Amino acid sequence: GAQRCCVMSDRVRAKWRFVAENEGDISMEIGDVVQVIESTNDTNAWWTGRNCRTNETGLFPANYTEKFIPAPPTPQRVKTPQSRPSSASGRRGLGFIGEGSV
């Protein structure tokens, strides 16, 4: 359940620890990723989200969080086309055709 949550759309990361004080609030530790369910443009408001670590859903203070942009997927996508063996074998194939026709 936690992994599925963290794959979804808008996410934020906790900048500070927050301990739930009221029923319906969710606690966050520094670094926790929260899937945003309902938000406003007001970062001083309380947003609704699901803590991906604890799988709790509830309200949290938006100003305790920052936009979460996962870094790892980008470099992997860049490296994949360059290291494909099929492109190297394709070049070899073209080379053999050129040599044979000369």
mmCIF file with all atom_site columns, C-alpha atoms in Angstrom:
data_model
loop_
_atom_site.group_PDB
_atom_site.id
_atom_site.type_symbol
_atom_site.label_atom_id
_atom_site.label_alt_id
_atom_site.label_comp_id
_atom_site.label_asym_id
_atom_site.label_entity_id
_atom_site.label_seq_id
_atom_site.pdbx_PDB_ins_code
_atom_site.Cartn_x
_atom_site.Cartn_y
_atom_site.Cartn_z
_atom_site.occupancy
_atom_site.B_iso_or_equiv
_atom_site.pdbx_formal_charge
_atom_site.auth_seq_id
_atom_site.auth_comp_id
_atom_site.auth_asym_id
_atom_site.auth_atom_id
_atom_site.pdbx_PDB_model_num
ATOM 1   C CA . GLY A 1 1   ? 0.000  0.000  0.000   1.00 0.00 ? 1   GLY A CA 1
ATOM 2   C CA . ALA A 1 2   ? 2.763  2.467  0.843   1.00 0.00 ? 2   ALA A CA 1
ATOM 3   C CA . GLN A 1 3   ? 4.535  2.029  -2.488  1.00 0.00 ? 3   GLN A CA 1
ATOM 4   C CA . ARG A 1 4   ? 1.348  2.547  -4.484  1.00 0.00 ? 4   ARG A CA 1
ATOM 5   C CA . CYS A 1 5   ? 0.728  5.771  -2.549  1.00 0.00 ? 5   CYS A CA 1
ATOM 6   C CA . CYS A 1 6   ? 4.155  7.156  -3.326  1.00 0.00 ? 6   CYS A CA 1
ATOM 7   C CA . VAL A 1 7   ? 3.854  6.605  -7.078  1.00 0.00 ? 7   VAL A CA 1
ATOM 8   C CA . MET A 1 8   ? 0.828  8.884  -7.345  1.00 0.00 ? 8   MET A CA 1
ATOM 9   C CA . SER A 1 9   ? 0.765  12.520 -8.550  1.00 0.00 ? 9   SER A CA 1
ATOM 10  C CA . ASP A 1 10  ? 1.436  15.477 -6.229  1.00 0.00 ? 10  ASP A CA 1
ATOM 11  C CA . ARG A 1 11  ? 3.763  14.767 -3.346  1.00 0.00 ? 11  ARG A CA 1
ATOM 12  C CA . VAL A 1 12  ? 5.440  16.864 -0.690  1.00 0.00 ? 12  VAL A CA 1
ATOM 13  C CA . ARG A 1 13  ? 8.246  16.109 1.752   1.00 0.00 ? 13  ARG A CA 1
ATOM 14  C CA . ALA A 1 14  ? 8.166  17.078 5.435   1.00 0.00 ? 14  ALA A CA 1
ATOM 15  C CA . LYS A 1 15  ? 10.733 19.773 6.279   1.00 0.00 ? 15  LYS A CA 1
ATOM 16  C CA . TRP A 1 16  ? 9.901  19.581 9.986   1.00 0.00 ? 16  TRP A CA 1
ATOM 17  C CA . ARG A 1 17  ? 8.493  17.043 12.404  1.00 0.00 ? 17  ARG A CA 1
ATOM 18  C CA . PHE A 1 18  ? 4.790  17.426 13.087  1.00 0.00 ? 18  PHE A CA 1
ATOM 19  C CA . VAL A 1 19  ? 2.933  15.560 15.824  1.00 0.00 ? 19  VAL A CA 1
ATOM 20  C CA . ALA A 1 20  ? -0.811 15.169 15.256  1.00 0.00 ? 20  ALA A CA 1
ATOM 21  C CA . GLU A 1 21  ? -2.669 17.139 17.927  1.00 0.00 ? 21  GLU A CA 1
ATOM 22  C CA . ASN A 1 22  ? -6.267 16.624 16.826  1.00 0.00 ? 22  ASN A CA 1
ATOM 23  C CA . GLU A 1 23  ? -8.271 13.707 15.490  1.00 0.00 ? 23  GLU A CA 1
ATOM 24  C CA . GLY A 1 24  ? -7.950 13.723 11.713  1.00 0.00 ? 24  GLY A CA 1
ATOM 25  C CA . ASP A 1 25  ? -4.384 15.104 11.686  1.00 0.00 ? 25  ASP A CA 1
ATOM 26  C CA . ILE A 1 26  ? -1.434 13.015 10.516  1.00 0.00 ? 26  ILE A CA 1
ATOM 27  C CA . SER A 1 27  ? 2.010  13.015 12.095  1.00 0.00 ? 27  SER A CA 1
ATOM 28  C CA . MET A 1 28  ? 5.113  13.522 9.950   1.00 0.00 ? 28  MET A CA 1
ATOM 29  C CA . GLU A 1 29  ? 8.792  12.979 10.581  1.00 0.00 ? 29  GLU A CA 1
ATOM 30  C CA . ILE A 1 30  ? 11.423 15.025 8.723   1.00 0.00 ? 30  ILE A CA 1
ATOM 31  C CA . GLY A 1 31  ? 11.795 13.562 5.236   1.00 0.00 ? 31  GLY A CA 1
ATOM 32  C CA . ASP A 1 32  ? 8.413  11.794 5.170   1.00 0.00 ? 32  ASP A CA 1
ATOM 33  C CA . VAL A 1 33  ? 6.780  11.881 1.737   1.00 0.00 ? 33  VAL A CA 1
ATOM 34  C CA . VAL A 1 34  ? 3.089  12.764 1.746   1.00 0.00 ? 34  VAL A CA 1
ATOM 35  C CA . GLN A 1 35  ? 0.763  12.222 -1.209  1.00 0.00 ? 35  GLN A CA 1
ATOM 36  C CA . VAL A 1 36  ? -1.385 15.350 -1.489  1.00 0.00 ? 36  VAL A CA 1
ATOM 37  C CA . ILE A 1 37  ? -5.081 14.514 -1.799  1.00 0.00 ? 37  ILE A CA 1
ATOM 38  C CA . GLU A 1 38  ? -6.538 18.019 -1.395  1.00 0.00 ? 38  GLU A CA 1
ATOM 39  C CA . SER A 1 39  ? -4.586 21.266 -1.477  1.00 0.00 ? 39  SER A CA 1
ATOM 40  C CA . THR A 1 40  ? -4.991 24.994 -2.051  1.00 0.00 ? 40  THR A CA 1
ATOM 41  C CA . ASN A 1 41  ? -2.593 27.651 -3.329  1.00 0.00 ? 41  ASN A CA 1
ATOM 42  C CA . ASP A 1 42  ? -2.244 28.793 0.285   1.00 0.00 ? 42  ASP A CA 1
ATOM 43  C CA . THR A 1 43  ? 0.826  27.128 1.782   1.00 0.00 ? 43  THR A CA 1
ATOM 44  C CA . ASN A 1 44  ? -0.243 28.357 5.245   1.00 0.00 ? 44  ASN A CA 1
ATOM 45  C CA . ALA A 1 45  ? -3.388 26.218 5.008   1.00 0.00 ? 45  ALA A CA 1
ATOM 46  C CA . TRP A 1 46  ? -3.995 22.656 6.160   1.00 0.00 ? 46  TRP A CA 1
ATOM 47  C CA . TRP A 1 47  ? -3.955 20.170 3.308   1.00 0.00 ? 47  TRP A CA 1
ATOM 48  C CA . THR A 1 48  ? -5.301 16.619 3.163   1.00 0.00 ? 48  THR A CA 1
ATOM 49  C CA . GLY A 1 49  ? -2.801 13.904 2.364   1.00 0.00 ? 49  GLY A CA 1
ATOM 50  C CA . ARG A 1 50  ? -1.544 10.385 2.978   1.00 0.00 ? 50  ARG A CA 1
ATOM 51  C CA . ASN A 1 51  ? 1.789  9.802  4.696   1.00 0.00 ? 51  ASN A CA 1
ATOM 52  C CA . CYS A 1 52  ? 3.561  7.241  2.494   1.00 0.00 ? 52  CYS A CA 1
ATOM 53  C CA . ARG A 1 53  ? 5.617  5.922  5.436   1.00 0.00 ? 53  ARG A CA 1
ATOM 54  C CA . THR A 1 54  ? 2.748  5.360  7.886   1.00 0.00 ? 54  THR A CA 1
ATOM 55  C CA . ASN A 1 55  ? -0.094 5.094  5.340   1.00 0.00 ? 55  ASN A CA 1
ATOM 56  C CA . GLU A 1 56  ? -2.170 7.443  7.539   1.00 0.00 ? 56  GLU A CA 1
ATOM 57  C CA . THR A 1 57  ? -4.566 9.831  5.795   1.00 0.00 ? 57  THR A CA 1
ATOM 58  C CA . GLY A 1 58  ? -5.542 13.182 7.276   1.00 0.00 ? 58  GLY A CA 1
ATOM 59  C CA . LEU A 1 59  ? -4.753 16.869 7.627   1.00 0.00 ? 59  LEU A CA 1
ATOM 60  C CA . PHE A 1 60  ? -1.250 18.312 7.809   1.00 0.00 ? 60  PHE A CA 1
ATOM 61  C CA . PRO A 1 61  ? 0.171  21.867 7.811   1.00 0.00 ? 61  PRO A CA 1
ATOM 62  C CA . ALA A 1 62  ? 1.310  22.616 4.254   1.00 0.00 ? 62  ALA A CA 1
ATOM 63  C CA . ASN A 1 63  ? 3.957  25.071 5.480   1.00 0.00 ? 63  ASN A CA 1
ATOM 64  C CA . TYR A 1 64  ? 5.764  22.157 7.179   1.00 0.00 ? 64  TYR A CA 1
ATOM 65  C CA . THR A 1 65  ? 6.407  20.625 3.753   1.00 0.00 ? 65  THR A CA 1
ATOM 66  C CA . GLU A 1 66  ? 8.164  21.328 0.469   1.00 0.00 ? 66  GLU A CA 1
ATOM 67  C CA . LYS A 1 67  ? 7.424  20.075 -3.047  1.00 0.00 ? 67  LYS A CA 1
ATOM 68  C CA . PHE A 1 68  ? 8.888  16.606 -3.506  1.00 0.00 ? 68  PHE A CA 1
ATOM 69  C CA . ILE A 1 69  ? 10.544 15.904 -6.847  1.00 0.00 ? 69  ILE A CA 1
ATOM 70  C CA . PRO A 1 70  ? 12.160 12.469 -6.982  1.00 0.00 ? 70  PRO A CA 1
ATOM 71  C CA . ALA A 1 71  ? 15.637 12.706 -8.525  1.00 0.00 ? 71  ALA A CA 1
ATOM 72  C CA . PRO A 1 72  ? 16.655 9.088  -9.365  1.00 0.00 ? 72  PRO A CA 1
ATOM 73  C CA . PRO A 1 73  ? 14.355 8.390  -12.375 1.00 0.00 ? 73  PRO A CA 1
ATOM 74  C CA . THR A 1 74  ? 15.813 11.197 -14.535 1.00 0.00 ? 74  THR A CA 1
ATOM 75  C CA . PRO A 1 75  ? 19.457 9.968  -14.746 1.00 0.00 ? 75  PRO A CA 1
ATOM 76  C CA . GLN A 1 76  ? 18.320 6.377  -15.349 1.00 0.00 ? 76  GLN A CA 1
ATOM 77  C CA . ARG A 1 77  ? 16.222 7.432  -18.346 1.00 0.00 ? 77  ARG A CA 1
ATOM 78  C CA . VAL A 1 78  ? 19.153 9.369  -19.813 1.00 0.00 ? 78  VAL A CA 1
ATOM 79  C CA . LYS A 1 79  ? 21.576 6.437  -19.460 1.00 0.00 ? 79  LYS A CA 1
ATOM 80  C CA . THR A 1 80  ? 19.267 3.742  -20.859 1.00 0.00 ? 80  THR A CA 1
ATOM 81  C CA . PRO A 1 81  ? 19.347 4.684  -24.600 1.00 0.00 ? 81  PRO A CA 1
ATOM 82  C CA . GLN A 1 82  ? 23.143 5.189  -24.582 1.00 0.00 ? 82  GLN A CA 1
ATOM 83  C CA . SER A 1 83  ? 23.957 1.773  -23.127 1.00 0.00 ? 83  SER A CA 1
ATOM 84  C CA . ARG A 1 84  ? 21.656 -0.267 -25.377 1.00 0.00 ? 84  ARG A CA 1
ATOM 85  C CA . PRO A 1 85  ? 23.507 -3.167 -27.007 1.00 0.00 ? 85  PRO A CA 1
ATOM 86  C CA . SER A 1 86  ? 21.112 -3.099 -29.998 1.00 0.00 ? 86  SER A CA 1
ATOM 87  C CA . SER A 1 87  ? 22.485 0.272  -31.213 1.00 0.00 ? 87  SER A CA 1
ATOM 88  C CA . ALA A 1 88  ? 26.067 -1.110 -31.184 1.00 0.00 ? 88  ALA A CA 1
ATOM 89  C CA . SER A 1 89  ? 25.093 -4.241 -33.128 1.00 0.00 ? 89  SER A CA 1
ATOM 90  C CA . GLY A 1 90  ? 23.158 -2.035 -35.558 1.00 0.00 ? 90  GLY A CA 1
ATOM 91  C CA . ARG A 1 91  ? 26.334 -0.084 -36.322 1.00 0.00 ? 91  ARG A CA 1
ATOM 92  C CA . ARG A 1 92  ? 28.259 -3.310 -36.889 1.00 0.00 ? 92  ARG A CA 1
ATOM 93  C CA . GLY A 1 93  ? 25.592 -4.476 -39.300 1.00 0.00 ? 93  GLY A CA 1
ATOM 94  C CA . LEU A 1 94  ? 25.878 -1.271 -41.332 1.00 0.00 ? 94  LEU A CA 1
ATOM 95  C CA . GLY A 1 95  ? 29.676 -1.625 -41.375 1.00 0.00 ? 95  GLY A CA 1
ATOM 96  C CA . PHE A 1 96  ? 29.476 -5.146 -42.823 1.00 0.00 ? 96  PHE A CA 1
ATOM 97  C CA . ILE A 1 97  ? 27.093 -4.012 -45.542 1.00 0.00 ? 97  ILE A CA 1
ATOM 98  C CA . GLY A 1 98  ? 29.480 -1.190 -46.503 1.00 0.00 ? 98  GLY A CA 1
ATOM 99  C CA . GLU A 1 99  ? 32.495 -3.535 -46.633 1.00 0.00 ? 99  GLU A CA 1
ATOM 100 C CA . GLY A 1 100 ? 30.677 -6.128 -48.695 1.00 0.00 ? 100 GLY A CA 1
ATOM 101 C CA . SER A 1 101 ? 29.531 -3.683 -51.386 1.00 0.00 ? 101 SER A CA 1
ATOM 102 C CA . VAL A 1 102 ? 32.989 -2.129 -51.954 1.00 0.00 ? 102 VAL A CA 1
#
